XYZ file of N, CA and C in Angstrom:
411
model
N 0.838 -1.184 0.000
C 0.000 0.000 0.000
C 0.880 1.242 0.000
N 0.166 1.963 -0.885
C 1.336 3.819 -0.994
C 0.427 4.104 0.440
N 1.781 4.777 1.140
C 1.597 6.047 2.282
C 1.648 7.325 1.528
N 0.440 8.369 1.205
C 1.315 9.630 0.081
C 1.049 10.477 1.386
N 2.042 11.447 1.527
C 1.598 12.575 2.511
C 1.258 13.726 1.343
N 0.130 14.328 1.289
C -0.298 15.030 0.165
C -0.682 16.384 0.874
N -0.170 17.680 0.297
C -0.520 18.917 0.850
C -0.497 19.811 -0.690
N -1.619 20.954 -0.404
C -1.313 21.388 -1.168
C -0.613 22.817 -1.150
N -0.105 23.113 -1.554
C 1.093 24.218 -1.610
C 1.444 25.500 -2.450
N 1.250 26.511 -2.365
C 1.700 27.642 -3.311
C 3.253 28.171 -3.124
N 4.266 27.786 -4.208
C 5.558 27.936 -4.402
C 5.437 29.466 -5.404
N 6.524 30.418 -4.296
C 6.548 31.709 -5.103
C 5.260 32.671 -5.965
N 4.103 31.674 -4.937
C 2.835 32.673 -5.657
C 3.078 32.245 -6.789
N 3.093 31.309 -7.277
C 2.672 31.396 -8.675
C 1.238 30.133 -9.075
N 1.696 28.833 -8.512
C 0.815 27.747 -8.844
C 0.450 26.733 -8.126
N -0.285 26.187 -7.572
C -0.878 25.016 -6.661
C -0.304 24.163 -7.296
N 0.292 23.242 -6.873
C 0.763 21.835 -6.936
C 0.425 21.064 -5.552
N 0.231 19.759 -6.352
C 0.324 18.623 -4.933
C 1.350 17.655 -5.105
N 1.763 18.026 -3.631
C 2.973 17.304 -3.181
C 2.693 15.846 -2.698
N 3.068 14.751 -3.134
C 3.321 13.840 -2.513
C 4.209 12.808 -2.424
N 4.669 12.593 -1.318
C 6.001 12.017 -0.912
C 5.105 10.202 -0.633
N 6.153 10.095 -1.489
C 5.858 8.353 -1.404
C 7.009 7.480 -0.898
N 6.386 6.686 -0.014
C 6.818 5.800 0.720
C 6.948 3.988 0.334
N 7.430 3.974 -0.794
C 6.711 2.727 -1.659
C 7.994 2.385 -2.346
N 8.219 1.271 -3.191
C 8.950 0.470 -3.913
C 8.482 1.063 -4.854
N 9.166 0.549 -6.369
C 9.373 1.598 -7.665
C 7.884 0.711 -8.609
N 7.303 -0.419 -8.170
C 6.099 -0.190 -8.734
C 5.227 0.353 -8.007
N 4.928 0.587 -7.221
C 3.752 1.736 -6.223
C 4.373 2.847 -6.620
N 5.324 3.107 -7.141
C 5.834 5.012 -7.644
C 5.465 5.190 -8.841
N 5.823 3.110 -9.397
C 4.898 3.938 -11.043
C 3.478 4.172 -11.030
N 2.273 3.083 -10.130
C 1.299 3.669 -9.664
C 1.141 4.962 -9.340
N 1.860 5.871 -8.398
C 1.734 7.100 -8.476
C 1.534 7.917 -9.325
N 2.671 7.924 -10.510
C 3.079 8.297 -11.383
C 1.682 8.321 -12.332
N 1.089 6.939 -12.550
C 0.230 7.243 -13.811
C -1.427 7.516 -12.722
N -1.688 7.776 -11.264
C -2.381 8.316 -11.159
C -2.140 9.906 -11.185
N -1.197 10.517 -10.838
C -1.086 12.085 -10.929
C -1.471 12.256 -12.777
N -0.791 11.199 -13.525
C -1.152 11.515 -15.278
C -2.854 11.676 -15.797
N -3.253 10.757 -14.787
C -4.927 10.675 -14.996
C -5.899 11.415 -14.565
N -5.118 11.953 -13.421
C -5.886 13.304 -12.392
C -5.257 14.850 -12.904
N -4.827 14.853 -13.844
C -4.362 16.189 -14.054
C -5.015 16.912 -15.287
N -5.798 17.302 -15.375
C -6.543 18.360 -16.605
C -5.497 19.752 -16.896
N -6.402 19.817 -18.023
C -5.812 21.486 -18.499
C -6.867 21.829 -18.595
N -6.845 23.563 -18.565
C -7.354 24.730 -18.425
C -7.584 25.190 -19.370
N -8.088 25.273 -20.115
C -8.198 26.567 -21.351
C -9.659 27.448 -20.949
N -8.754 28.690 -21.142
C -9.624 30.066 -21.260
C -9.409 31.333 -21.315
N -9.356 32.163 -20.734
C -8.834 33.527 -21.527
C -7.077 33.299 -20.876
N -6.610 32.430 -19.626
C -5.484 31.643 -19.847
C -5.570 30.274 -19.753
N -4.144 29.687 -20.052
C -3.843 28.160 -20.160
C -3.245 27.929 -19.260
N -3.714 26.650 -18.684
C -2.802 26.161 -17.293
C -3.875 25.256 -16.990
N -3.223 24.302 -15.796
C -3.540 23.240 -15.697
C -4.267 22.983 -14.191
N -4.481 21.565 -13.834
C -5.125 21.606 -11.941
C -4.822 19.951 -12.170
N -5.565 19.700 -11.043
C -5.785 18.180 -10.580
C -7.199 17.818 -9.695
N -7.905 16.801 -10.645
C -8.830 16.782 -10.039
C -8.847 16.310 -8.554
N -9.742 17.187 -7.192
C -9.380 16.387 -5.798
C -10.395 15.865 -5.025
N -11.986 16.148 -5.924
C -13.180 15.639 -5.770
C -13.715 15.149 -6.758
N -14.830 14.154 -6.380
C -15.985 13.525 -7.125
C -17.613 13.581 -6.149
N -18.588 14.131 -6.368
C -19.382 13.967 -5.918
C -20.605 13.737 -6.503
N -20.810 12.309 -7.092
C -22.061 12.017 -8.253
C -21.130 12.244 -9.597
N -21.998 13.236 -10.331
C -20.939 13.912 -11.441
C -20.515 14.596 -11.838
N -20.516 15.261 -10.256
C -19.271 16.946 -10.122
C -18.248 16.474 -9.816
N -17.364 17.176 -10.249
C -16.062 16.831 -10.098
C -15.398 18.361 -9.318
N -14.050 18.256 -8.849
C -13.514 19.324 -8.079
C -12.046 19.984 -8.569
N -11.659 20.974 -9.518
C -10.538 20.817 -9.761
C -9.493 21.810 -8.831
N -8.163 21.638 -8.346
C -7.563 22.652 -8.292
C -6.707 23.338 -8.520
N -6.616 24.362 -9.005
C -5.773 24.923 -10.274
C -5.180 26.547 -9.473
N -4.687 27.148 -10.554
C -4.268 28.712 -9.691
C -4.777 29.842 -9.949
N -5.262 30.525 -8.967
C -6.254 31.617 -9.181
C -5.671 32.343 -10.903
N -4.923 32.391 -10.383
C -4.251 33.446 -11.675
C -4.891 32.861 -13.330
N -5.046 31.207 -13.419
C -4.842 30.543 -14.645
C -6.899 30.986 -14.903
N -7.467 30.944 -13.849
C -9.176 31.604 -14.281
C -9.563 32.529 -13.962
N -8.609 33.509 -13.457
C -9.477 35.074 -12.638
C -10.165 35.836 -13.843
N -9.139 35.796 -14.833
C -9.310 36.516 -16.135
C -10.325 36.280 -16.553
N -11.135 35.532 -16.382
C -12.431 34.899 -17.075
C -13.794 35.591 -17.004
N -14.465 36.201 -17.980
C -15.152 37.198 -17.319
C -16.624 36.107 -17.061
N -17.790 36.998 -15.961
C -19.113 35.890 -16.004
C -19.740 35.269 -17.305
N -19.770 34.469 -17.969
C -20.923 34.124 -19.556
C -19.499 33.423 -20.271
N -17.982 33.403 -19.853
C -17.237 33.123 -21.054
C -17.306 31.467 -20.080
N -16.981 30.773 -20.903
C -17.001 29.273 -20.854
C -14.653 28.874 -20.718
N -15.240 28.226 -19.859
C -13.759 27.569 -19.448
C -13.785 26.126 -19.810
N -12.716 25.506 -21.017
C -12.596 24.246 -21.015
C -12.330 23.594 -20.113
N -12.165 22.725 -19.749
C -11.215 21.415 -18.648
C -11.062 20.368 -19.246
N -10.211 19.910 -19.729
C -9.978 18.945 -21.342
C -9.134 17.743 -20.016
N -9.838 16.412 -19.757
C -9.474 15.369 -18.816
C -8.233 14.907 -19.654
N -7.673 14.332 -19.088
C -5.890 13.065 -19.455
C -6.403 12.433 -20.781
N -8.512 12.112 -20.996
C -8.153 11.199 -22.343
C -9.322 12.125 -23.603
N -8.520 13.419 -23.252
C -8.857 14.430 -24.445
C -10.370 14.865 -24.421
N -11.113 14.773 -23.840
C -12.373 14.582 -23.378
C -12.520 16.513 -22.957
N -13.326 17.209 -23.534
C -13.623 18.425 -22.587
C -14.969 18.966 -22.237
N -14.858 19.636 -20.698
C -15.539 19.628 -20.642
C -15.998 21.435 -20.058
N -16.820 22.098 -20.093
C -17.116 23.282 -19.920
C -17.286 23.630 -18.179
N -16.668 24.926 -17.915
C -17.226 25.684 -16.353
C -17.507 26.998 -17.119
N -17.629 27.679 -15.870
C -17.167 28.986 -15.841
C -16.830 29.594 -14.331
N -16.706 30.853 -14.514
C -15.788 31.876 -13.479
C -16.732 31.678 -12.275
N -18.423 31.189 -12.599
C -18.896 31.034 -11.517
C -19.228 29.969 -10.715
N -18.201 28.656 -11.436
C -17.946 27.377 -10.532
C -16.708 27.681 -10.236
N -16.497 28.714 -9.856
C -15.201 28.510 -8.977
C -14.553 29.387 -7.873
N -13.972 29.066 -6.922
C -14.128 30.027 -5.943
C -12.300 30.038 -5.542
N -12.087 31.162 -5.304
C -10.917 31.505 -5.002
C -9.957 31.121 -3.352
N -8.927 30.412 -2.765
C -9.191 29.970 -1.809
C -8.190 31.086 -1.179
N -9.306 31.889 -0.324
C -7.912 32.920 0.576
C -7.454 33.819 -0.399
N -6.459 34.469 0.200
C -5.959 35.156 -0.764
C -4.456 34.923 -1.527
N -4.789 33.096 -1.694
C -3.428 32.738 -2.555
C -3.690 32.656 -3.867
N -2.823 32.314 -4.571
C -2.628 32.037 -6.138
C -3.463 30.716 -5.980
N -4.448 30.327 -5.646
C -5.091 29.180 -5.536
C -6.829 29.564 -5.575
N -7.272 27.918 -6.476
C -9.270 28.456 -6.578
C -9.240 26.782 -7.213
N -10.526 26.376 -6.923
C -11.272 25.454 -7.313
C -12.254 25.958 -8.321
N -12.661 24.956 -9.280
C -13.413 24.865 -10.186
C -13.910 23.960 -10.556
N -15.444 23.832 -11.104
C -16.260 22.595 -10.951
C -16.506 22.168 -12.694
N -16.566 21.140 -12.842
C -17.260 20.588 -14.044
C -17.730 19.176 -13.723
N -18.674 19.264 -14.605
C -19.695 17.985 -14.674
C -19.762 17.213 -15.682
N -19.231 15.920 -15.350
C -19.526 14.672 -16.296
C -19.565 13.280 -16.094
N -20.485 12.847 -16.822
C -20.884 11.579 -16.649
C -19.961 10.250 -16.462
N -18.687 10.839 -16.954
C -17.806 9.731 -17.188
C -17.432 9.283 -15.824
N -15.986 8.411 -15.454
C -15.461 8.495 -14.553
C -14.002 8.622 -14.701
N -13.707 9.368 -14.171
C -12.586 10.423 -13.770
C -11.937 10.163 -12.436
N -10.485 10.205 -12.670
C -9.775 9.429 -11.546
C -9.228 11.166 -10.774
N -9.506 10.430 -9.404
C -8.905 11.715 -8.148
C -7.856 11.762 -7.492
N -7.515 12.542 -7.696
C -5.857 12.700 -6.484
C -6.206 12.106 -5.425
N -5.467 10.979 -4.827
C -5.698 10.897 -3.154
C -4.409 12.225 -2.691
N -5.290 12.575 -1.872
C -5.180 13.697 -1.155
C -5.493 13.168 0.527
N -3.887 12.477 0.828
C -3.921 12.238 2.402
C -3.420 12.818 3.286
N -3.918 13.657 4.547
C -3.317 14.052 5.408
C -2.512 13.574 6.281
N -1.655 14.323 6.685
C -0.712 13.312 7.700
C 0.333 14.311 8.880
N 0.726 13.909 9.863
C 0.959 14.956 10.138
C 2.764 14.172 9.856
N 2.744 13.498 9.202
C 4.946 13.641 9.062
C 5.425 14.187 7.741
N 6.014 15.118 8.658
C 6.783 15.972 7.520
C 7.546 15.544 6.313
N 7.635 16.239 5.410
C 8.522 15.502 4.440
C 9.803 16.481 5.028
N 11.065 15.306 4.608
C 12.540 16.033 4.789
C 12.865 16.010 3.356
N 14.525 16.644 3.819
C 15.179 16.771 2.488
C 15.634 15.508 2.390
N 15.716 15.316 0.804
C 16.103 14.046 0.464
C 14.798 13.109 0.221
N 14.120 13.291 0.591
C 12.343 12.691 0.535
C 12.189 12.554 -0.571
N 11.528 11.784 -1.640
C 10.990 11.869 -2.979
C 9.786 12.408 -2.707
N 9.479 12.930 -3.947
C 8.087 13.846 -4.391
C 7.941 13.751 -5.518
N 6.369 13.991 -5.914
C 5.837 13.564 -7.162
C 4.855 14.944 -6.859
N 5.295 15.594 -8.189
C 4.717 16.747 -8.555
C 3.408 16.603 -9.691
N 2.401 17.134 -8.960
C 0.859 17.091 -10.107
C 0.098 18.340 -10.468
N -0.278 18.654 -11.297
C -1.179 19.441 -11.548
C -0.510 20.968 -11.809
C-alpha cells in the first residue's frame, strides 16, 4: 500500500501543486506516477494552465488549479477542462471560488464519465530533504 503525505502548496505565488512524498517500492511510484497523469486536466480560457482533479461527488467533479490561470475569465465566457483522455468539458468563473488570498481556486465541471482523483492524504509527518516527491497538476 502507498503512504502519500499530500498537501497542497503555493511555491513563489505562482501555482498550486500537490505534493506527494511516497513511501513505496518503484512499482507503487509507477502507480503514483500514472495516477497524478490521470488526475491532471488542463485549463483553457482567456489563460492556459492546468489543476488536478481532488473531488468527485455524483458527477461533479472538483478541480484545483491557480487563481491566476481563471481570474481573467469574465461571467458568460465558458472555461474548457480537457481530462488526461482528451475529453472536454465546460465551467465557468462562476464554478469557482478563489481559496484565501493565494494564487489558488477550485473549479467545478460535470460529467458523466469516470474520472480518476488525487488521493489527497493528510498526515501529520513531515517531508525532509532528500524525501521523494511527485509533482501534479
Amino acid at each position: 500500500m502507498i503512504k502519500l503525505f499530500a498537501k497542497a502548496r503555493t511555491f513563489f505565488r505562482l501555482a498550486p501543486i500537490v505534493i506527494a512524498c511516497v513511501y513505496a517500492t518503484d512499482v507503487q511510484a509507477q502507480s503514483t506516477i500514472e495516477q497524478a497523469k490521470t488526475s491532471t486536466v488542463r485549463i483553457e480560457g482567456a489563460v492556459q494552465g492546468s489543476g488536478v482533479i481532488i473531488q468527485k461527488n455524483r458527477d461533479e467533479y472538483t478541480v484545483l488549479t491557480a487563481w491566476h490561470v481563471i481570474k481573467s475569465n469574465q461571467p458568460g465566457e465558458e472555461i474548457s477542462i480537457v481530462t488526461h483522455d482528451g475529453r472536454s468539458y465546460f465551467s465557468s468563473i462562476r464554478r469557482s471560488k478563489r481559496i484565501g488570498s493565494l494564487d489558488m481556486a477550485v473549479i467545478g465541471f460535470t460529467s458523466d464519465q469516470d474520472h480518476r482523483v488525487a488521493p489527497v492524504v493528510n498526515s501529520s509527518k513531515p517531508v525532509k530533504s532528500q524525501d521523494p516527491i511527485f509533482i501534479s497538476g
